[in-house]
mmCIF file of C-alpha atoms and ligand atoms in Angstrom:
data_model
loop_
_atom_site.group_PDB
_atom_site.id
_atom_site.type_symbol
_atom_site.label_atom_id
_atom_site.label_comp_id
_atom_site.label_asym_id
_atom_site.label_seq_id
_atom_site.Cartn_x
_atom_site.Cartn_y
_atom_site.Cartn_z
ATOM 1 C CA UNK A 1 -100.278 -49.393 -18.442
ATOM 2 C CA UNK A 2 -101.502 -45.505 -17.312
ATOM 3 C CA UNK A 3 -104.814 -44.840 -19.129
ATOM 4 C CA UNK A 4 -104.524 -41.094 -20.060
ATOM 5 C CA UNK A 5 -108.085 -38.421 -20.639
ATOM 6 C CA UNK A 6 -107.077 -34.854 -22.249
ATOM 7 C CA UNK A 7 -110.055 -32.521 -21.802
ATOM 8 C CA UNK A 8 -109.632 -29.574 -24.534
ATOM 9 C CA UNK A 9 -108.125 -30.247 -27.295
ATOM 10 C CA UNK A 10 -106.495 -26.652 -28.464
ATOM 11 C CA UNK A 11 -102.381 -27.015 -29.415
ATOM 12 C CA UNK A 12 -101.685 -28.104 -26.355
ATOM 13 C CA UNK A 13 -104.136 -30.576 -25.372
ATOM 14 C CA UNK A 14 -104.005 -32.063 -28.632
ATOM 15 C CA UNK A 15 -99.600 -32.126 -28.792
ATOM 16 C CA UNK A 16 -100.160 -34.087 -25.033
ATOM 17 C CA UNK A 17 -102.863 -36.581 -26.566
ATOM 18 C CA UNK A 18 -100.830 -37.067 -29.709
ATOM 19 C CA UNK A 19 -97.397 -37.741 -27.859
ATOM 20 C CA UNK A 20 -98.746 -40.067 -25.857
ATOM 21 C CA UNK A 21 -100.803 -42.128 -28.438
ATOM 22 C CA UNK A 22 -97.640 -42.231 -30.024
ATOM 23 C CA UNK A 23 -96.209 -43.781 -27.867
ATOM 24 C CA UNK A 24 -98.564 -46.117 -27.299
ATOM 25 C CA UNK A 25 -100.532 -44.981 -24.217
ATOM 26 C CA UNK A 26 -104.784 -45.140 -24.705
ATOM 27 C CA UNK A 27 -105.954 -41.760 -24.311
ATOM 28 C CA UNK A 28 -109.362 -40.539 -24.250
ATOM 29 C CA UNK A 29 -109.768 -37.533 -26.189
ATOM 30 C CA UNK A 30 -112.530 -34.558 -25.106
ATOM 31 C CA UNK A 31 -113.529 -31.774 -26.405
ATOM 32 C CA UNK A 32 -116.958 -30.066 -26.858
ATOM 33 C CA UNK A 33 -116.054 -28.644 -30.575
ATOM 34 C CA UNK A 34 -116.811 -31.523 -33.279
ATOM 35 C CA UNK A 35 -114.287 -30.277 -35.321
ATOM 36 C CA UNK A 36 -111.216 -30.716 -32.959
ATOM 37 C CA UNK A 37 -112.525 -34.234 -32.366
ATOM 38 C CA UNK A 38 -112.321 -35.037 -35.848
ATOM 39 C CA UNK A 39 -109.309 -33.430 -36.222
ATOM 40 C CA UNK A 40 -107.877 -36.121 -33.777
ATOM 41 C CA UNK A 41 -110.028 -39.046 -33.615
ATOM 42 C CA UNK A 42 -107.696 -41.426 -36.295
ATOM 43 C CA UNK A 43 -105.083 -40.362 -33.742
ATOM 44 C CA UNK A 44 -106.142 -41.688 -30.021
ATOM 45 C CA UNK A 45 -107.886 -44.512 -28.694
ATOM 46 C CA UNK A 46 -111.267 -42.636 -28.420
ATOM 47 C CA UNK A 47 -112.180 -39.045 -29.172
ATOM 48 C CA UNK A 48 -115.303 -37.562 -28.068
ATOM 49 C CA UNK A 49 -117.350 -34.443 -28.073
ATOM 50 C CA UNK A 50 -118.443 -34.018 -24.718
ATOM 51 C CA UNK A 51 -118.810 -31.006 -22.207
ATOM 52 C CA UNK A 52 -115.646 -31.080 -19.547
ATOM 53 C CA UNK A 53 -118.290 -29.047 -17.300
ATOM 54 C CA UNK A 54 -121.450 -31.564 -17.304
ATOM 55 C CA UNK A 55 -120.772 -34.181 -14.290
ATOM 56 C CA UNK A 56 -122.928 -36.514 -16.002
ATOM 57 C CA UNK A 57 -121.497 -36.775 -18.894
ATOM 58 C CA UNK A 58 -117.511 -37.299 -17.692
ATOM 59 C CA UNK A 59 -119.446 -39.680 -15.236
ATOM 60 C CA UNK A 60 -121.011 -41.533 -18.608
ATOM 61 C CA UNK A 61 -117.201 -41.779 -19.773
ATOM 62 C CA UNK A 62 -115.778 -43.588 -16.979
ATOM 63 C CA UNK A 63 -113.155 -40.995 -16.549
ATOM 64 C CA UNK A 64 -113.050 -42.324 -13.290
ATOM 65 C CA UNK A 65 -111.203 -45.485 -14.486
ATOM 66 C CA UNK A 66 -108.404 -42.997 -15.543
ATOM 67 C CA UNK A 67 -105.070 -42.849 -14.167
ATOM 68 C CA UNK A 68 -103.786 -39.360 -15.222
ATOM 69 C CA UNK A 69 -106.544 -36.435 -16.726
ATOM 70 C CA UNK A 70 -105.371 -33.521 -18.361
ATOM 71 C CA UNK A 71 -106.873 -30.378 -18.172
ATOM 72 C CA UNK A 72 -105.908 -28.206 -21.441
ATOM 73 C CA UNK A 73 -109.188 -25.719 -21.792
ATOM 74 C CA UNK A 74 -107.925 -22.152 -22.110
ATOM 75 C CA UNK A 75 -109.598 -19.115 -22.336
ATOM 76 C CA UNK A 76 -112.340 -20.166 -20.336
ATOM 77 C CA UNK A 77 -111.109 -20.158 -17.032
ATOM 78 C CA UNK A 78 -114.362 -20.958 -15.369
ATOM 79 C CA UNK A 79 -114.881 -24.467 -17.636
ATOM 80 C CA UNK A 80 -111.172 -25.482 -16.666
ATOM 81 C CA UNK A 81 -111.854 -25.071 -13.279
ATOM 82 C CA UNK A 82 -115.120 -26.782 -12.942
ATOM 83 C CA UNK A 83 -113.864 -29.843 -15.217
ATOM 84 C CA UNK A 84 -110.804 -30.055 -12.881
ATOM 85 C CA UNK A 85 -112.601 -30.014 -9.711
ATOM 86 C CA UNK A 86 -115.377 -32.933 -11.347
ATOM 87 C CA UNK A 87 -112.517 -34.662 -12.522
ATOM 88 C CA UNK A 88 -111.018 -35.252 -9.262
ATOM 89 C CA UNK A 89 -114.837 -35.465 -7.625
ATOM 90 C CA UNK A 90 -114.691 -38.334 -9.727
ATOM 91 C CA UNK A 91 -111.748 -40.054 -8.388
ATOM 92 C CA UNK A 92 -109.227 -39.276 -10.903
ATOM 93 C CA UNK A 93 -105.959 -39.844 -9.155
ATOM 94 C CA UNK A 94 -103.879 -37.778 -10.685
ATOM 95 C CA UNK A 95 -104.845 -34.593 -12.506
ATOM 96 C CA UNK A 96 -102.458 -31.403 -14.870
ATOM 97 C CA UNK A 97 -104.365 -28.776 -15.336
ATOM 98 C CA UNK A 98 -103.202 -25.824 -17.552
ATOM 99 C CA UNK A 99 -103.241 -22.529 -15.940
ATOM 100 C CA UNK A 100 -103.609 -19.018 -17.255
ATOM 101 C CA UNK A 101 -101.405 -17.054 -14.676
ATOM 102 C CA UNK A 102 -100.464 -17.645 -10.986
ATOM 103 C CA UNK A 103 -103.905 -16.922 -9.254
ATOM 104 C CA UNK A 104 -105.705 -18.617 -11.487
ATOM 105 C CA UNK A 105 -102.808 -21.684 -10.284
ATOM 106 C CA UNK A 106 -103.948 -20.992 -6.611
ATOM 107 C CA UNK A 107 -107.261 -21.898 -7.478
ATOM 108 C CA UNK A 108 -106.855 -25.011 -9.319
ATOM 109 C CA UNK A 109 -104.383 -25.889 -6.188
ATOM 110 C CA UNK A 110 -107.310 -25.504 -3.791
ATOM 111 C CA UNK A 111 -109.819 -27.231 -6.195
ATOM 112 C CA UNK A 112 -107.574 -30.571 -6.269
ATOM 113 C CA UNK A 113 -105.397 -30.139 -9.189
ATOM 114 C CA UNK A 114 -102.255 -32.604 -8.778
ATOM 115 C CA UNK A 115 -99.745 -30.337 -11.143
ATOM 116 C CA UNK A 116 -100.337 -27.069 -12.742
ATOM 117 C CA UNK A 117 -98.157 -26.515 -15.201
ATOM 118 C CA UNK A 118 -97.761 -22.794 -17.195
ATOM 119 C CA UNK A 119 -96.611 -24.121 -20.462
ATOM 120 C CA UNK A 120 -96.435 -20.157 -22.212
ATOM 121 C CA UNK A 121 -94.861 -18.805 -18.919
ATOM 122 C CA UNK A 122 -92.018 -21.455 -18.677
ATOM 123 C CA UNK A 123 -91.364 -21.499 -22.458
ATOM 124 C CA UNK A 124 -90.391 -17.899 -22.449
ATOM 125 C CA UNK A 125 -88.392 -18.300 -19.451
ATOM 126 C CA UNK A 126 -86.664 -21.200 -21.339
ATOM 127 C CA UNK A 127 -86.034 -19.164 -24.398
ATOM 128 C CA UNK A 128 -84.882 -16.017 -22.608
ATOM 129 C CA UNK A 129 -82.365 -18.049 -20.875
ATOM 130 C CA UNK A 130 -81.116 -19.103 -23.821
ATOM 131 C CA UNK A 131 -81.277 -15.867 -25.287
ATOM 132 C CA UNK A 132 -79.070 -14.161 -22.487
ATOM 133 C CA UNK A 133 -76.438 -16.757 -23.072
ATOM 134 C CA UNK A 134 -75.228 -17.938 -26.052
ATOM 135 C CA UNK A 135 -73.762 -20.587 -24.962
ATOM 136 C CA UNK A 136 -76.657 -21.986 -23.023
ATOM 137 C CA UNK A 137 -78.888 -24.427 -25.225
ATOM 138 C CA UNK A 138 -81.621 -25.311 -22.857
ATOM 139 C CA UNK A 139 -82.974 -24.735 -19.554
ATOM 140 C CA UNK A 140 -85.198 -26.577 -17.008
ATOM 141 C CA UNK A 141 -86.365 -25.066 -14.285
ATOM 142 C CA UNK A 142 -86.269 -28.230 -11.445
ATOM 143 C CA UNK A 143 -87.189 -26.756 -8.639
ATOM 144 C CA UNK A 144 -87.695 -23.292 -7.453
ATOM 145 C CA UNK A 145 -83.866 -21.389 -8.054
ATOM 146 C CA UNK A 146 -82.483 -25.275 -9.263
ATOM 147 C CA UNK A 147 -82.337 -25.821 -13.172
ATOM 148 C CA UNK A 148 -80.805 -28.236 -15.420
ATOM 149 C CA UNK A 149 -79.157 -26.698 -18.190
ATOM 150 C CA UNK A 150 -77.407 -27.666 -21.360
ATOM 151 C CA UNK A 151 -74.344 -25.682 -21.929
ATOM 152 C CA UNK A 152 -71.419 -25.715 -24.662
ATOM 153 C CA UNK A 153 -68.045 -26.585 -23.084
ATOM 154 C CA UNK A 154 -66.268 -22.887 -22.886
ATOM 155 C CA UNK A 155 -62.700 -22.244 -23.642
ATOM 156 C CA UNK A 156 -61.620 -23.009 -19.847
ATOM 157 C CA UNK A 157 -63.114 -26.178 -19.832
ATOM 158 C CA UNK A 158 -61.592 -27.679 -23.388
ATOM 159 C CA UNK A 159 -58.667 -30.240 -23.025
ATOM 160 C CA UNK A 160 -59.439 -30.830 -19.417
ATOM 161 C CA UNK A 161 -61.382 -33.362 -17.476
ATOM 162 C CA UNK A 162 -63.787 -33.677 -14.931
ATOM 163 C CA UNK A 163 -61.472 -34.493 -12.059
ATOM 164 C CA UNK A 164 -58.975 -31.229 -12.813
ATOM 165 C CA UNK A 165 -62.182 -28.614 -13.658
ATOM 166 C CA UNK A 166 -63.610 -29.881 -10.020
ATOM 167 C CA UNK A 167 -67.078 -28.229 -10.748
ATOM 168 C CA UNK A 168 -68.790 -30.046 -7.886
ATOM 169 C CA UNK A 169 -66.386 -27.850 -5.247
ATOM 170 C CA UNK A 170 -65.868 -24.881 -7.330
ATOM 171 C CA UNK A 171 -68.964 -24.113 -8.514
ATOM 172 C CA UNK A 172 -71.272 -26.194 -6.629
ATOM 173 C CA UNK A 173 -73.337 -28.217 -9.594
ATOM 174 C CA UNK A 174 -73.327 -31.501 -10.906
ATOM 175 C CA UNK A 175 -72.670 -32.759 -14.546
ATOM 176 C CA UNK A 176 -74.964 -35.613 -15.055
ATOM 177 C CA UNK A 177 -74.006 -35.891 -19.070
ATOM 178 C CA UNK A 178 -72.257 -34.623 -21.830
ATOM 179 C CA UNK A 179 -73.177 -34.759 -25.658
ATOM 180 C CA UNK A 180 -71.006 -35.120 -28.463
ATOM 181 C CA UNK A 181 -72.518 -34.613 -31.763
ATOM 182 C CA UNK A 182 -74.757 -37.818 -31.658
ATOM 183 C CA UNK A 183 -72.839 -39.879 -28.246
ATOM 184 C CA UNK A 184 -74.375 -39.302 -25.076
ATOM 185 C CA UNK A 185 -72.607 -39.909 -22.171
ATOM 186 C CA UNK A 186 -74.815 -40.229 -19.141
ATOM 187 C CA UNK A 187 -72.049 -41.706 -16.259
ATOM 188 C CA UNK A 188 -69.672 -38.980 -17.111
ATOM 189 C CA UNK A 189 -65.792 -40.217 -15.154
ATOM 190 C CA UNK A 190 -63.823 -38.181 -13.592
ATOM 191 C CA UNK A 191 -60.916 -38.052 -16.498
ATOM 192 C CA UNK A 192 -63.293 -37.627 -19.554
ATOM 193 C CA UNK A 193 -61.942 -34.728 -20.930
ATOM 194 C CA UNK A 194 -64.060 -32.027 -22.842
ATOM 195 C CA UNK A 195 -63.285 -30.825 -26.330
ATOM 196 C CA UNK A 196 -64.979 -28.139 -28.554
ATOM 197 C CA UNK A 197 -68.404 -27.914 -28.866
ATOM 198 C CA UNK A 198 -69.081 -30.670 -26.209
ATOM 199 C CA UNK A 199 -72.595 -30.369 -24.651
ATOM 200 C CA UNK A 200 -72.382 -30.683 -20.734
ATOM 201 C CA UNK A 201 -75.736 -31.089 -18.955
ATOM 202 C CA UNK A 202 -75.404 -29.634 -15.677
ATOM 203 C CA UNK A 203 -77.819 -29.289 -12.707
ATOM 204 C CA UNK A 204 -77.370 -27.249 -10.096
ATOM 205 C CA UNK A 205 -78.385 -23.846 -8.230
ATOM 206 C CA UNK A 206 -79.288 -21.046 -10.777
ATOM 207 C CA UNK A 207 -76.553 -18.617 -9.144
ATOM 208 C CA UNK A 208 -73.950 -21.351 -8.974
ATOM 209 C CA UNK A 209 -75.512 -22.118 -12.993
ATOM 210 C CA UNK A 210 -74.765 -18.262 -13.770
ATOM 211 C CA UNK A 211 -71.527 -18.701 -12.968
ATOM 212 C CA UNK A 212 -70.264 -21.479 -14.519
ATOM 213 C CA UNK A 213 -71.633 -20.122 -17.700
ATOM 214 C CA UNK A 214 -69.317 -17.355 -17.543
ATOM 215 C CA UNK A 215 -66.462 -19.644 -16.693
HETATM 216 P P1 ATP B 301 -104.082 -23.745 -26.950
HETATM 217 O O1 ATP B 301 -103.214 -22.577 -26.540
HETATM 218 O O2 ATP B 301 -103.705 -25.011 -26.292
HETATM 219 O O3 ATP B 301 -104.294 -23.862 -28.426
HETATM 220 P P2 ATP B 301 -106.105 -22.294 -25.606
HETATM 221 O O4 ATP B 301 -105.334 -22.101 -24.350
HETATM 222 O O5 ATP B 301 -106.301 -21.103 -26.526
HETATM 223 O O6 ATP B 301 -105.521 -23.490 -26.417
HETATM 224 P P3 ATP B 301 -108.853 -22.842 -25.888
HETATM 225 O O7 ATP B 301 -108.750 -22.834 -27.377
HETATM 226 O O8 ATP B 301 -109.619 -21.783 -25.215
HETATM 227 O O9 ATP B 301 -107.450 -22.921 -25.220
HETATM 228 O O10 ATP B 301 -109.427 -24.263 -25.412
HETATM 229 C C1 ATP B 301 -108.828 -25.446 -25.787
HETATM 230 C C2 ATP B 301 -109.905 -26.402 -26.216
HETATM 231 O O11 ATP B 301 -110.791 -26.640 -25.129
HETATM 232 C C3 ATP B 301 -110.750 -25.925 -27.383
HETATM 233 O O12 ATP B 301 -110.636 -26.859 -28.450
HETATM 234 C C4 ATP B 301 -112.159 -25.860 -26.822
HETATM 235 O O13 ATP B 301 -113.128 -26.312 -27.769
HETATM 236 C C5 ATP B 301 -112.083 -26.825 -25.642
HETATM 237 N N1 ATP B 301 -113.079 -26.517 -24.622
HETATM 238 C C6 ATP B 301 -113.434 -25.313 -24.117
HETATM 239 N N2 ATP B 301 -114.396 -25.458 -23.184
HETATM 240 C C7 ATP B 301 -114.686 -26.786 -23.110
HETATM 241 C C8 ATP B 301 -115.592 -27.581 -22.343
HETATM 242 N N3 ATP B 301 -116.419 -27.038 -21.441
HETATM 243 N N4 ATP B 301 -115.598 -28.913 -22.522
HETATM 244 C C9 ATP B 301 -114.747 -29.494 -23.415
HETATM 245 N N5 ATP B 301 -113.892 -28.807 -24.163
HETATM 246 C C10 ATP B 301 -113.838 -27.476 -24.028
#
């Protein structure tokens, strides 16, 4: 099983090292404020207060016997990017690091990091997308202009089924589920037929995604 270290422990280092305690991963907690190891020590396998920038110390650890490290220090862009850079000095394999904004991203790139991920920047672009349209729910970017998005069945689409809608020709995207109140249906046929308030999860190109939300 994947042994996980999160290094910085703010909201979101502390949601990743909670989620995956719970379900049952061992994660090594850092931080170098007492309090946030406290705060989470009943929680993971081990929490300790340690400086992500001293070598020695993540060295001491045996972070190097860790499959995946996760790099949630904020503010101080300078201490994310020096624990990132020991971390995979170390031989971590596999290494997220949080990033503040896209040059800061090109940095941690060229330092080693595995995955950057911009957790502030992609939740707003997930709730503005939602915003714009009511009737999307939720939005993944997958790729760069490819998203997977939840969408409520629209008056067009109610009554008929896969086969006569033909959204793979006409539009290009892919329906890979649909939800009904509790049911999912993840091998959606081709004469399932929608009714009101049905949930289709879609994938496709955001254009082609624009408009079959109009449809
Ligand atoms: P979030 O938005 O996730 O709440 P943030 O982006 O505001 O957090 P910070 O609060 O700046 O990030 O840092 C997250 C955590 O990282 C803090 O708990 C802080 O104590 C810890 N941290 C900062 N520098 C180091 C370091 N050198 N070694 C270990 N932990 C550190």
């Amino acid at each position: 099983m994947k042994q996980f270290v999160v290094v910085g422990l703010g909201r979101f280092g502390s949601s990743v090292a909670r989620t995956l305690a719970e379900n049952d991963y061992n994660v090594l907690a850092i931080d170098s404020n007492e309090e946030k190891v406290q705060e989470i020590a009943k929680e993971v396998t081990h929490a300790v207060e340690a400086d992500a920038t001293d070598e020695e110390a993540l060295r001491t650890l045996g972070v190097r016997n860790f499959d995946v490290a996760v790099v949630s220090i904020g503010d101080n862009i300078h201490a994310n990017i020096l624990s990132t850079l020991i971390l995979k000095e170390l031989g971590v394999p596999y290494v997220v690091v949080k990033a503040q904004n896209a040059l800061h991203g090109k940095v941690l790139s060229k330092v080693g990091a595995d995955r950057i991920v911009y957790p502030e920047r992609d939740m707003g672009v997930r709730i503005a997308h939602n915003l714009i349209s009511s009737n999307v729910l939720d939005y993944i970017e997958f790729a760069p202009d490819y998203s997977i998005v939840e969408i409520v069945s629209t008056p067009n689409m109610v009554g008929k089924s896969l086969a006569q809608l033909d959204l793979r020709s006409k539009f290009g995207v892919n329906v890979m589920a649909i939800k009904r109140g509790k049911d999912l249906n993840i091998t959606p046929g081709a004469n399932d037929r929608f009714l009101e308030s049905d949930v289709l999860v879609v994938m496709g190109k955001n254009d082609d995604l624009d408009k079959l939300k109009n449809f």
